[in-house]
Structures are given as C-alpha cells and as structure tokens.
Coordinates of C-alpha atoms in Angstrom, one line a residue:
X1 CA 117.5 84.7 105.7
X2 CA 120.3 84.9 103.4
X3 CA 118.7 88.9 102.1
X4 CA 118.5 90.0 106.1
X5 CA 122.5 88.6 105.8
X6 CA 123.4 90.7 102.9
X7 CA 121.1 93.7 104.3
X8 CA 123.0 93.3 107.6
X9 CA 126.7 93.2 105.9
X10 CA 126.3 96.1 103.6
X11 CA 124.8 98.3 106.2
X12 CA 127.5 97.2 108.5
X13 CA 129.9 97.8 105.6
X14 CA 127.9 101.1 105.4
X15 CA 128.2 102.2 109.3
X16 CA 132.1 101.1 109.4
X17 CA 133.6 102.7 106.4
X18 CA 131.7 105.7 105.1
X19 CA 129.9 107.0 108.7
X20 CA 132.7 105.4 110.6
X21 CA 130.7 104.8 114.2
X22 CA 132.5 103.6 117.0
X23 CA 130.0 100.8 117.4
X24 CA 128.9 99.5 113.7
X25 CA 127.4 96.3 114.9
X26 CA 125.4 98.1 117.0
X27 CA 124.4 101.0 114.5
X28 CA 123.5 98.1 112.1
X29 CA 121.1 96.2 114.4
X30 CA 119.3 99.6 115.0
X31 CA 119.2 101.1 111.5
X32 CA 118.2 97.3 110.0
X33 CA 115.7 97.1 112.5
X34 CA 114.3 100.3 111.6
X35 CA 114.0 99.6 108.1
X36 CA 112.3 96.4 108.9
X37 CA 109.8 97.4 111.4
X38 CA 109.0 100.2 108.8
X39 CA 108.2 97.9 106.0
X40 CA 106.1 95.8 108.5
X41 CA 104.2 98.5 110.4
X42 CA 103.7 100.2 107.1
X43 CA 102.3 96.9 105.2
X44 CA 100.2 96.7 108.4
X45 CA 99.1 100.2 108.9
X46 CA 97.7 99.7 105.1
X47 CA 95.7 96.7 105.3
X48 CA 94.4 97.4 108.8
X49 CA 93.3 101.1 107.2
X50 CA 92.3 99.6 103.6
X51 CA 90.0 96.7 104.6
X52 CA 89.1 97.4 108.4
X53 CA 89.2 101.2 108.4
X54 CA 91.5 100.8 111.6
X55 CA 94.3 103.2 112.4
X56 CA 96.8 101.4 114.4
X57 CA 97.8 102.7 117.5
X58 CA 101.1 104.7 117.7
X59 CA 102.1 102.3 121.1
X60 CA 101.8 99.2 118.8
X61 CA 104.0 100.2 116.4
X62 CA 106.3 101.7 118.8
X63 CA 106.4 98.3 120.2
X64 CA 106.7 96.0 117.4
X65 CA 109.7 98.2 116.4
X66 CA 111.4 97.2 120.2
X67 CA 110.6 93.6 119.4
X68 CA 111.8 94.1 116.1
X69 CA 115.2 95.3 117.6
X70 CA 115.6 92.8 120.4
X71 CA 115.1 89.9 118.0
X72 CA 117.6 91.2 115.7
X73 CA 120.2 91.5 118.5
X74 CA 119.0 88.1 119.4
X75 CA 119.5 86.7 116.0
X76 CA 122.9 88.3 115.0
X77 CA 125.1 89.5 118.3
X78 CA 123.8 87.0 120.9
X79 CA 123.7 83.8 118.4
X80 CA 127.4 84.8 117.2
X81 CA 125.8 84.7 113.7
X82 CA 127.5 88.4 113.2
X83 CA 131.1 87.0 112.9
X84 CA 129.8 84.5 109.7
X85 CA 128.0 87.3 107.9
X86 CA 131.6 89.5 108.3
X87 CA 133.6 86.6 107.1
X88 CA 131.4 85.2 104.3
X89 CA 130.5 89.1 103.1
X90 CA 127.3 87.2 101.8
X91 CA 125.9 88.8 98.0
X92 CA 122.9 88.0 96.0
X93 CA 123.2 86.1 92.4
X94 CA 126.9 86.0 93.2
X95 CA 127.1 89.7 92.1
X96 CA 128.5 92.8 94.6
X97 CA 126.8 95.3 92.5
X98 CA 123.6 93.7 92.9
X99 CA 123.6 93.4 96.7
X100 CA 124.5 96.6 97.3
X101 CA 121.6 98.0 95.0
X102 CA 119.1 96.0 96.4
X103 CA 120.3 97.1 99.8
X104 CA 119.7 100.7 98.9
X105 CA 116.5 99.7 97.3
X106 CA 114.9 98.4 100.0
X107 CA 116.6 101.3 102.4
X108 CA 114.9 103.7 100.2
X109 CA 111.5 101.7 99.8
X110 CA 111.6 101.1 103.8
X111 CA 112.6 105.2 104.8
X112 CA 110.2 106.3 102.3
X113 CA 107.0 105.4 104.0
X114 CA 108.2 108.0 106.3
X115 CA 107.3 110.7 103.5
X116 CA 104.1 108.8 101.6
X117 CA 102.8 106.7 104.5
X118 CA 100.9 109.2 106.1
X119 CA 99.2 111.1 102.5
X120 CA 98.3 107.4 101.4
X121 CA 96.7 107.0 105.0
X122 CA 94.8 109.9 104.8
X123 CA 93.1 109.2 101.7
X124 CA 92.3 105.7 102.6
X125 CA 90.1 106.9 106.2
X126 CA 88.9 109.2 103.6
X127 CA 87.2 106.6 102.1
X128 CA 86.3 104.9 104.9
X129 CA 83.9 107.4 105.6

C-alpha cells in the first residue's frame, strides 16, 4: 500500500498547489480512483476479450469504478489514514524525483487506455471471429 500512499500524496500535492481546488482530498480520491479502476477495467477488458472473446459490459465497469471510489474514501478519509500520508509525504527508494515520476508514469499509463483501449479491443474481437 505504501505506492497507493505516494500516488495519493503527489496527486494531492497535485490538486492543492498547481490546480488549487477547494476540496483536494476529495479531487484526489476521485482522480486516484479513476486511474485505478482504469488500469483494472482495462487489464480486465483484455483478458476477458483475449482468451474468452467477451466484451465486458459498460454497467460493470461503470460499477467497479463506484466501488473503486467508495473503498478509496473508505480507506483514506473515513480510516483517518489521509492525515499520516500528509504528514509523512511518503516517497519511493527514499528519492522525491522518483515518486513523482512514477506517479506521472502510472497517470499516463492509466489515462492512456482511454486512447489505445478501444483500437487494441477492436483487433482482438477481430480475431475472435
């Protein structure tokens, strides 16, 4: 958990200082939750599609991504874990630079299925058939 820690405090860092919402905590949970529901619908969507030639229904992704979001609020607001992620400002390998690359790694990885989740798709029910 100690990744979803530094994910959560750099897009907090993210939401406070350069977008500057009103409600960072709660722009965090959302946008964190995106990008994980993405990497998990997207990992699903391409072994249901690659080995079962099974699209997956929009409503179940829809509703992992609520799950997603409700455990996330669960995890960091309701648990008063968000308070020792602030305080600690938590880093991989010890190194600022590193966490913050990572974090915009995996953003990037997570966002782009967006783009590339939908060609690859295609031409995998293409060869289903």
């Amino acid at each position: 958990m100690k990744v979803l820690d530094v994910f959560y405090y750099y897009y907090f860092l993210f939401y406070r200082k350069v977008i500057r919402d009103p409600e960072p905590h709660f722009a965090t949970v959302l946008a964190l939750s995106f990008s994980e529901s993405l990497l998990l619908n997207g990992s699903m969507d391409i072994i249901a599609l690659k080995y079962y030639c099974y699209e997956v229904k929009v409503i179940v992704q829809f509703s992992i991504t609520i799950l997603i979001i409700l455990i996330n609020y669960l995890f960091y607001h309701r648990s008063g874990r968000v308070h020792n992620i602030i305080n600690a400002k938590p880093t991989i390998a010890g190194s600022k630079w590193l966490s913050i690359a990572i974090t915009v790694l995996f953003f990037l990885i997570t966002t782009s299925w967006l783009f590339w989740g939908p060609i690859y798709g295609k031409h995998l029910l293409e060869q289903c058939k």
